[in-house]
CSV table of C-alpha atoms in Angstrom, one decimal:
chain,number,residue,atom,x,y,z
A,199,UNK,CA,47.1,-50.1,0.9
A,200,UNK,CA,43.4,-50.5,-0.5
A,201,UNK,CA,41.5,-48.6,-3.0
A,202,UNK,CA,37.8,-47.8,-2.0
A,203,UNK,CA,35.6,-45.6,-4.0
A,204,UNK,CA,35.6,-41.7,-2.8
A,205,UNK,CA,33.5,-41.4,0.4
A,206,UNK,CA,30.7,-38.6,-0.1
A,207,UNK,CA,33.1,-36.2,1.8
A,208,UNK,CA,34.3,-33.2,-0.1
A,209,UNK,CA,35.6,-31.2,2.5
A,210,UNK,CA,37.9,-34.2,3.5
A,211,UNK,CA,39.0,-35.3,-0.2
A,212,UNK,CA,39.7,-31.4,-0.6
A,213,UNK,CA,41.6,-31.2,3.0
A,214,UNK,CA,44.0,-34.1,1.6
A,215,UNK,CA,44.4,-32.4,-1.5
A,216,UNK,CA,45.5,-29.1,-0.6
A,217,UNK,CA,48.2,-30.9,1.9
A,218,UNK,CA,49.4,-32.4,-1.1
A,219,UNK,CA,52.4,-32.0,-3.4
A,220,UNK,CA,51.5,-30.6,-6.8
A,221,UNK,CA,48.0,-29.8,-6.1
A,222,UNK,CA,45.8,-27.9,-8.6
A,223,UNK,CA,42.3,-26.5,-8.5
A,224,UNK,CA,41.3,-29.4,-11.3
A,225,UNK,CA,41.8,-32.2,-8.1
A,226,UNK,CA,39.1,-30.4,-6.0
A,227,UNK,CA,35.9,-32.3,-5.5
A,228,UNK,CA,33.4,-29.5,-6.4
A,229,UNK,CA,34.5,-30.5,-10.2
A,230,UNK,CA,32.5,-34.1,-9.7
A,231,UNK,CA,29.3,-31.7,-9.6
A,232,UNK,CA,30.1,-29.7,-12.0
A,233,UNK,CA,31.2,-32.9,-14.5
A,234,UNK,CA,28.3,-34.7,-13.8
A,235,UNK,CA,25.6,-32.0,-13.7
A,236,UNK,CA,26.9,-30.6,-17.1
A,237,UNK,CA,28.1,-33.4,-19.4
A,238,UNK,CA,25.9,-36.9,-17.1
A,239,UNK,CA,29.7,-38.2,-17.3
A,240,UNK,CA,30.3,-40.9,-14.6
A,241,UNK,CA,32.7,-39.9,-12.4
A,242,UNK,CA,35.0,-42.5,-10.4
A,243,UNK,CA,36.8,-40.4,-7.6
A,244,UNK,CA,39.3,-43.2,-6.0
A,245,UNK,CA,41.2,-43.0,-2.5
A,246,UNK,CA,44.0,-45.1,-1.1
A,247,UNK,CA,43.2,-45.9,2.2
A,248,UNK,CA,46.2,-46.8,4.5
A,249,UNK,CA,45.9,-47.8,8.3
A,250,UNK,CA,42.6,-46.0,8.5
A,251,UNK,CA,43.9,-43.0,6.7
A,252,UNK,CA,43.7,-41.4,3.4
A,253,UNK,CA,46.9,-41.5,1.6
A,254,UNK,CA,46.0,-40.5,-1.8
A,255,UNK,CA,43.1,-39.5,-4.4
A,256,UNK,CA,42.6,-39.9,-8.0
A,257,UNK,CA,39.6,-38.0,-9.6
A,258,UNK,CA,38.6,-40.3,-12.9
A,259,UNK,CA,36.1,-39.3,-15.6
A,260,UNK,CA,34.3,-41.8,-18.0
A,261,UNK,CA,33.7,-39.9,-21.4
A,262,UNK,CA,31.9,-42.4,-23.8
A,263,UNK,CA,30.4,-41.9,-27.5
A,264,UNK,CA,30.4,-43.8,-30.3
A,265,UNK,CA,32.1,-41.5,-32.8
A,266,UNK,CA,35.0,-40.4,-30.7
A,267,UNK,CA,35.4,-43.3,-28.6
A,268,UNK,CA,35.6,-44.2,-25.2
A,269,UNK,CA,38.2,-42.9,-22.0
A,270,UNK,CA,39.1,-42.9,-18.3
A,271,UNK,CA,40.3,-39.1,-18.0
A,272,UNK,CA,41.8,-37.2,-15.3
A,273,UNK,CA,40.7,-34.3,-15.7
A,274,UNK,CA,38.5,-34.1,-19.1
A,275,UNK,CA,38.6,-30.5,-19.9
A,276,UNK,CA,41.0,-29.2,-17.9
A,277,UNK,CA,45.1,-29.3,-17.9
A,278,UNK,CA,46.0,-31.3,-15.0
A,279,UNK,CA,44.7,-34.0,-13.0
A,280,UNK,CA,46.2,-37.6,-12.1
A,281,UNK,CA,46.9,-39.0,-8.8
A,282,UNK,CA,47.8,-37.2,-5.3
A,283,UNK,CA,49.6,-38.6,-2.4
A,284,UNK,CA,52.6,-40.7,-1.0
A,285,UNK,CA,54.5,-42.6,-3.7
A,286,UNK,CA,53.1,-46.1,-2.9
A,287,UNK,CA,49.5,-44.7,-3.0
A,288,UNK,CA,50.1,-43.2,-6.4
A,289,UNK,CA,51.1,-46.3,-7.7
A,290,UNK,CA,48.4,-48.2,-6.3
A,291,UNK,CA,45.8,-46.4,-7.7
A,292,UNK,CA,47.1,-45.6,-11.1
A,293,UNK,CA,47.2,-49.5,-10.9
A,294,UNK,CA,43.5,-49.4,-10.3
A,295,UNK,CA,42.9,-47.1,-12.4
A,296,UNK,CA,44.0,-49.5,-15.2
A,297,UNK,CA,42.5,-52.0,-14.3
A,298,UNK,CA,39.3,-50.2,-14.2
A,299,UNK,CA,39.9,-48.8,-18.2
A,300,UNK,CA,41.0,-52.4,-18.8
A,301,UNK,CA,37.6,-54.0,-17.4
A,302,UNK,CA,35.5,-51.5,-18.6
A,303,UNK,CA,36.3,-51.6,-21.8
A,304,UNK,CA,37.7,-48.1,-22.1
A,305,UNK,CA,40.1,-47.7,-25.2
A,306,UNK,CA,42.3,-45.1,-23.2
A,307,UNK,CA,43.5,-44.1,-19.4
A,308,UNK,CA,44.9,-40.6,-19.7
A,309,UNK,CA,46.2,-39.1,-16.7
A,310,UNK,CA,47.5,-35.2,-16.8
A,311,UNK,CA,49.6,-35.0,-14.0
A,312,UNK,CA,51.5,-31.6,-13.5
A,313,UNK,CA,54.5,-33.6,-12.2
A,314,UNK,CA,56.5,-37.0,-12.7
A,315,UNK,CA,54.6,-40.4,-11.0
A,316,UNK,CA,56.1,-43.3,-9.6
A,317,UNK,CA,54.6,-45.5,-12.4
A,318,UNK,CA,56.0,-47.6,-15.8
A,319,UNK,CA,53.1,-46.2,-17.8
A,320,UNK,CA,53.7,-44.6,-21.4
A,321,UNK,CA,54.2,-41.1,-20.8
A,322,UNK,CA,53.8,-38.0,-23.2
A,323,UNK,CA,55.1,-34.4,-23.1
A,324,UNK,CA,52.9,-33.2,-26.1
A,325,UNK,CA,51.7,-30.1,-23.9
A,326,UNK,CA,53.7,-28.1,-22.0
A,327,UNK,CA,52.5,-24.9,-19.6
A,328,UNK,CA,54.2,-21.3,-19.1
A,329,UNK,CA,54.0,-20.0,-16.4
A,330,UNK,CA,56.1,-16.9,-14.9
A,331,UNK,CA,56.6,-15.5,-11.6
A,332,UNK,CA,55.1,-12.6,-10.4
A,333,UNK,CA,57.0,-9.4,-8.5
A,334,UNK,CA,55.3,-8.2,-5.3
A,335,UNK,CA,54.3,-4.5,-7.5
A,336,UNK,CA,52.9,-4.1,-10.8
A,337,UNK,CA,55.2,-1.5,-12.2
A,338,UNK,CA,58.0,-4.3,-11.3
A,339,UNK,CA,56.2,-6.5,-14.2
A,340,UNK,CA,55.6,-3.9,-16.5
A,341,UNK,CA,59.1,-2.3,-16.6
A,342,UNK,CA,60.6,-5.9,-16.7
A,343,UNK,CA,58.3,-6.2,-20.3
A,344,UNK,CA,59.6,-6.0,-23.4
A,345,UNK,CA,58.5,-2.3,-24.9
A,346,UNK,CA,56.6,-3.9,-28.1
A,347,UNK,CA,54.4,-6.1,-25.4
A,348,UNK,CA,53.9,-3.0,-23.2
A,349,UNK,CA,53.4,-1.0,-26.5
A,350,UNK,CA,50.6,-3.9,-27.2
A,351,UNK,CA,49.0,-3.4,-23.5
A,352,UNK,CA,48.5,0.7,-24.0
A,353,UNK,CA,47.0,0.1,-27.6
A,354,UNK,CA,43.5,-0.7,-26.5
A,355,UNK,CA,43.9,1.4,-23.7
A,356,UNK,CA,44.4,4.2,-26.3
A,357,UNK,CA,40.9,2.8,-28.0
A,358,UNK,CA,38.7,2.9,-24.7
A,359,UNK,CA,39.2,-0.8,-24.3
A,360,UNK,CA,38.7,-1.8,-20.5
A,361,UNK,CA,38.4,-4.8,-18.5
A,362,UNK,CA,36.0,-5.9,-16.2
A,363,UNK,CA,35.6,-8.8,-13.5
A,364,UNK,CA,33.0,-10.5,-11.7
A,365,UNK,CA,30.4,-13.1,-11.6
A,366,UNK,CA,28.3,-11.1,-13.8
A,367,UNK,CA,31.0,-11.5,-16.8
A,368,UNK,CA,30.3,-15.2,-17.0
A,369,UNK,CA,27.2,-14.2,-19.8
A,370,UNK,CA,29.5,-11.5,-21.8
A,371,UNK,CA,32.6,-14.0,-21.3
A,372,UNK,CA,31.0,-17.3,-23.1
A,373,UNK,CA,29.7,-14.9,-25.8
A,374,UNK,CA,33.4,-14.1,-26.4
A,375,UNK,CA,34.2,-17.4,-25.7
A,376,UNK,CA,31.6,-19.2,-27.8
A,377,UNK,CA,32.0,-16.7,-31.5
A,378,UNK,CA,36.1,-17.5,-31.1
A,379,UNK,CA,35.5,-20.9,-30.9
A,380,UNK,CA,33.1,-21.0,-33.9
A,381,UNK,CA,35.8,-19.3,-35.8
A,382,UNK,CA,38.2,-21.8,-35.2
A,383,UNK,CA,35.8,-24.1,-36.1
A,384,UNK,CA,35.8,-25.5,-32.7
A,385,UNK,CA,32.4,-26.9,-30.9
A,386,UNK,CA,32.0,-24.4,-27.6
A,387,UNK,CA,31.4,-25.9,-24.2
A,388,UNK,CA,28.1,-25.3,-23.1
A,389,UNK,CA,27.7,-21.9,-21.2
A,390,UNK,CA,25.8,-23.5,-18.2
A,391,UNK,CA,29.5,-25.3,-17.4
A,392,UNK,CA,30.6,-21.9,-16.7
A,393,UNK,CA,27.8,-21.0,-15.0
A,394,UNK,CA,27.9,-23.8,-12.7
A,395,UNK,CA,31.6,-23.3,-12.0
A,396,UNK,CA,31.2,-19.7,-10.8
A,397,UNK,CA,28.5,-21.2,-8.8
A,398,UNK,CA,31.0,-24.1,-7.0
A,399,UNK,CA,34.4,-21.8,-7.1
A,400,UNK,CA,33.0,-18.3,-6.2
A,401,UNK,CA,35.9,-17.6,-4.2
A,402,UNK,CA,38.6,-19.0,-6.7
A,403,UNK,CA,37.2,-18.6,-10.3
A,404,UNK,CA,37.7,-15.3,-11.8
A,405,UNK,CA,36.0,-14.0,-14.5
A,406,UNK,CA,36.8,-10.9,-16.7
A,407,UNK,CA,36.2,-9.5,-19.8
A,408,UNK,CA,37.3,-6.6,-21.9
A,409,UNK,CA,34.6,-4.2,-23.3
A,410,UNK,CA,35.1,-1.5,-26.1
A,411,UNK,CA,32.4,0.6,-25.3
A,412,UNK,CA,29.3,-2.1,-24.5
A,413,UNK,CA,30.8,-5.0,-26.4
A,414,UNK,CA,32.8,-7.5,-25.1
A,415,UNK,CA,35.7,-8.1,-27.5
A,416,UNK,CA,38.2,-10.2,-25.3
A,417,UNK,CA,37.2,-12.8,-22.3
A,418,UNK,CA,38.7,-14.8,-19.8
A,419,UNK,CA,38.3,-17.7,-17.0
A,420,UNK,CA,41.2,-18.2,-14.5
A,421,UNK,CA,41.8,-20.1,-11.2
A,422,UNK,CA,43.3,-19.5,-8.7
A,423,UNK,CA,45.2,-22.5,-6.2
A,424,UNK,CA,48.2,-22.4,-3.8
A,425,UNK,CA,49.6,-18.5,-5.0
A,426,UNK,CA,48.9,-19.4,-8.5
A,427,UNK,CA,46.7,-18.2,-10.9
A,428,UNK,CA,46.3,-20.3,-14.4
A,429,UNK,CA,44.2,-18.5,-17.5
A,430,UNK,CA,42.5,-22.1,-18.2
A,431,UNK,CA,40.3,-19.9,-20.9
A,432,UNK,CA,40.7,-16.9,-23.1
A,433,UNK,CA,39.1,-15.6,-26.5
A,434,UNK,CA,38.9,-12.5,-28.1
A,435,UNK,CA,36.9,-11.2,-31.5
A,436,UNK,CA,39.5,-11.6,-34.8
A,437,UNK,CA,37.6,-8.5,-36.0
A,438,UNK,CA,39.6,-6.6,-33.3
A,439,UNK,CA,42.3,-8.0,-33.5
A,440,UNK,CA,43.9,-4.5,-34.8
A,441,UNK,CA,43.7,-3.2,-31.6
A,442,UNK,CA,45.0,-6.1,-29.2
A,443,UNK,CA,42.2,-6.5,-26.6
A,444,UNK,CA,43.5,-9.7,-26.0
A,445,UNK,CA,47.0,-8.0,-24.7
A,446,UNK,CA,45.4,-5.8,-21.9
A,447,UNK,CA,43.3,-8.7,-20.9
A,448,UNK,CA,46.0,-10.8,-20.1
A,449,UNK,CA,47.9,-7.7,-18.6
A,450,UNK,CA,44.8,-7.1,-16.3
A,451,UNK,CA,44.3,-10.4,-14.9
A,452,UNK,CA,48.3,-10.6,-14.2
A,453,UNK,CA,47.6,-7.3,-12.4
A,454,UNK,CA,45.1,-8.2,-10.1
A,455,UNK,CA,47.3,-11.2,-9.3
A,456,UNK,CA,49.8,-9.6,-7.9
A,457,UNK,CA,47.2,-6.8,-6.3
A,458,UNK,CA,45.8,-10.2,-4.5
A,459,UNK,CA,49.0,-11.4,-3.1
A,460,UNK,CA,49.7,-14.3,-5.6
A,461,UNK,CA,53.0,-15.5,-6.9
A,462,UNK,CA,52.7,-16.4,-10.6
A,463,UNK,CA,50.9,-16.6,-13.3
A,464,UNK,CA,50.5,-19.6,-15.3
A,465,UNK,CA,49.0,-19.2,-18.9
A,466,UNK,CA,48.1,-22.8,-19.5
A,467,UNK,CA,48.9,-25.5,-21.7
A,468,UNK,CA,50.0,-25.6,-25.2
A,469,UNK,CA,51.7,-27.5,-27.7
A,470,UNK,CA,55.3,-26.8,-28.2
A,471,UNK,CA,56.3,-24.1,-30.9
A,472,UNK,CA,53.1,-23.3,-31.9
A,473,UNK,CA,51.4,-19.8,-31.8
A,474,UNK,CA,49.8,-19.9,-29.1
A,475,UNK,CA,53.5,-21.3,-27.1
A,476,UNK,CA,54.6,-18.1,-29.0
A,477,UNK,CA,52.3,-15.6,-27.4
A,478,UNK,CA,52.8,-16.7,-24.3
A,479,UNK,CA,56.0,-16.8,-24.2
A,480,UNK,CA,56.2,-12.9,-24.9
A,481,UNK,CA,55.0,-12.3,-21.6
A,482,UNK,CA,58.7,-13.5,-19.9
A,483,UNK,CA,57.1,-17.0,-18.8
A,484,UNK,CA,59.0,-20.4,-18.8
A,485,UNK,CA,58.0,-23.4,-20.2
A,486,UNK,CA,56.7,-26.1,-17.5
A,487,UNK,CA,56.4,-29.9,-19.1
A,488,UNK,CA,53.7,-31.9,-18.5
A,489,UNK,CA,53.2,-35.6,-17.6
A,490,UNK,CA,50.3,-37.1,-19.4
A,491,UNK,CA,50.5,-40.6,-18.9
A,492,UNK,CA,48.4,-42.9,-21.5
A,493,UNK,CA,47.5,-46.4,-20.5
A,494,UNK,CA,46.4,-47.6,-24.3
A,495,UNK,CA,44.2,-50.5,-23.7
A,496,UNK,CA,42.3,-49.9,-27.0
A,497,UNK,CA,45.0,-48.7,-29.2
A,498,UNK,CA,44.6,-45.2,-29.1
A,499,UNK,CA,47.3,-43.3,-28.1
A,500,UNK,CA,45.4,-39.8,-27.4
A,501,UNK,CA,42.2,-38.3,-26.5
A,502,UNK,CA,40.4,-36.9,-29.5
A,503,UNK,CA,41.2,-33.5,-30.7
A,504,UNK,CA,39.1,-30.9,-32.6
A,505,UNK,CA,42.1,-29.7,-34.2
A,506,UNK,CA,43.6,-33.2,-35.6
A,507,UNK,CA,43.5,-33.6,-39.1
A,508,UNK,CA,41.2,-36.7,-39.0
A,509,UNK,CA,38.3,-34.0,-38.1
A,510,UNK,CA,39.5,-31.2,-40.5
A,511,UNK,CA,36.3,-31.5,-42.4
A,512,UNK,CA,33.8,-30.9,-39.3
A,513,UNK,CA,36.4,-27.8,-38.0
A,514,UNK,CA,36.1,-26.6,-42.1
A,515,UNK,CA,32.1,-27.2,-42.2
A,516,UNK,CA,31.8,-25.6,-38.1
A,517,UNK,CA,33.2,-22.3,-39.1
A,518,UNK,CA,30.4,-22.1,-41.6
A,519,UNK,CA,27.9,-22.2,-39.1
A,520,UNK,CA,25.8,-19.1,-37.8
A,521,UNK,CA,26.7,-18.7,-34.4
A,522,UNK,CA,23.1,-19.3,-32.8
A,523,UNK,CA,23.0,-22.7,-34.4
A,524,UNK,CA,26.9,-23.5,-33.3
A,525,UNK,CA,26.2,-22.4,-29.7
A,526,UNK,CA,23.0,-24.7,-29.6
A,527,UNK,CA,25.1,-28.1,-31.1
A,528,UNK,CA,28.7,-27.7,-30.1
A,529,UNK,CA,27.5,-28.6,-26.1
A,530,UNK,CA,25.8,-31.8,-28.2
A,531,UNK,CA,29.5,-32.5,-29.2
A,532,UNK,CA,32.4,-31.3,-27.5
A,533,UNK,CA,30.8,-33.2,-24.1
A,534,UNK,CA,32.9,-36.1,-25.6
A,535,UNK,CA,35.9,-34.6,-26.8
A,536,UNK,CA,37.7,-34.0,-23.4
């Protein structure tokens, strides 16, 4: 088995990927582009070679700064990533992959696999997903809802409240997006990294967003792999909360799921017992664990989090920010926290 750098062939690395076991949309090559044309982040994409044939991949990113450290990430803003491919070639380059965080210098390797590796690295089931299957109708899901969650889908129905989708929602979506993220006190990722995804994944990125009247109140950013669809990103307003725009969001991209032909719906990660594990849940789903596997060369033990206690000041002083001046710095910041 031998471990070469990723040949300038995305086609090919994306052919292996899609034959492989626990693929997701994260492991498709288009993301180098989009990683390195956003954020300058070095990107190692590794293959095992074996006989002359590709036997596995292993998308790595290099996220570096001197306040929040320095990592080996696959994938840095996303939920899944790690290695593809038969058992030995997994272990091979997870093996390189350490030894490339070791040399380097990097103080963490973390690897979000969607499923268990052959590997004797620390692993970590402090997100899990929910994801829930989807009937071949509509009126299947929505009969098979509990009445308060359907009674939450018809309220901003009843207010005018509708959804749109299309490439032309990326602009109204990171305006959602962005202000939600401000009030959380939570730097935004820069609009032109959603811009240049619905540029590389036009045929699997969906955006929507719902409107009451002119204003969008409630956005979201799915993708779509292997009869799946995962809401990566969603947001909505806390001044309309009242009315739920968030609930008919969710409902519309599950319908035009099923309307496309796919087979579930997964709602992305969380952490275990929170409120965010509790709305999701409301929707019928089942919890999925993750593998995140942590190679702690430096002595971290996670990548950097917005939300840890450690930056409660900068979350306290963001919210406090007017939203121009949030939306021009958070891309300044959140570039390293992956």
């Amino acid at each position: 088995m031998e471990i070469r750098p990723a040949a300038d062939d995305g086609e090919a690395w994306d052919r292996f990927v899609r034959a492989s076991r626990g693929w997701t949309h994260c492991h498709l090559y288009g993301w180098r582009s989009v990683i390195e044309s956003t954020f300058g982040h070095e990107c190692s994409y590794l293959t095992a070679v074996h006989d002359g044939a590709l036997a596995g991949v292993l998308p790595l990113v290099r996220v570096r700064s001197s306040l929040f450290g320095h990592y080996l990430v696959s994938m840095p803003f996303l939920n899944y990533g790690g290695p593809l491919g038969e058992d030995t070639a997994s272990a091979a380059l997870v093996d390189a992959a350490i030894a490339l965080a070791d040399e380097s210098g990097a103080e963490l390797l973390e690897l979000r696999s969607r499923h268990e590796l052959p590997v004797s690295v620390p692993v970590s089931h402090r997100k899990i997903a929910v994801v829930r299957e989807l009937p071949s109708e509509s009126d299947e899901l929505w009969h098979d809802l509990r009445a308060k969650v359907r009674s939450q889908i018809r309220r901003p129905k009843k207010e005018g409240v509708e959804v749109r989708f299309g490439a032309d929602q990326i602009g109204p979506f990171f305006r959602v997006f962005s202000h939600h993220m401000r009030d959380l006190g939570t730097p935004a990722l820069p609009e032109s990294f959603f811009t240049r995804i619905g540029a590389t994944f036009s045929d699997s990125v969906w955006y929507g967003c719902a409107y009451l009247g002119e204003q969008p109140i409630a956005a979201g950013c799915a993708f779509r792999w292997d009869g799946e669809l995962e809401m990566t990103w969603a947001s909505a307003l806390r001044e309309h909360n009242r009315i739920a725009p968030n609930m008919l969001l969710y409902w519309a991209f599950m319908e035009r799921a099923i309307e496309t032909g796919l087979r579930s719906f997964n709602f992305g990660r969380c952490t275990p017992g929170g409120g965010t594990h509790r709305f999701k849940s409301q929707w019928g789903g089942g919890d999925e664990t993750l593998w995140w596997y942590d190679h702690a060369a430096g002595g971290r033990t996670a990548t950097p989090s917005a939300g840890k206690s450690a930056y409660g000041w900068g979350q306290r002083l963001w919210r406090l920010l007017p939203l121009p001046i949030a939306r021009r710095l958070g891309p300044r910041i959140v570039k390293y926290i992956p």
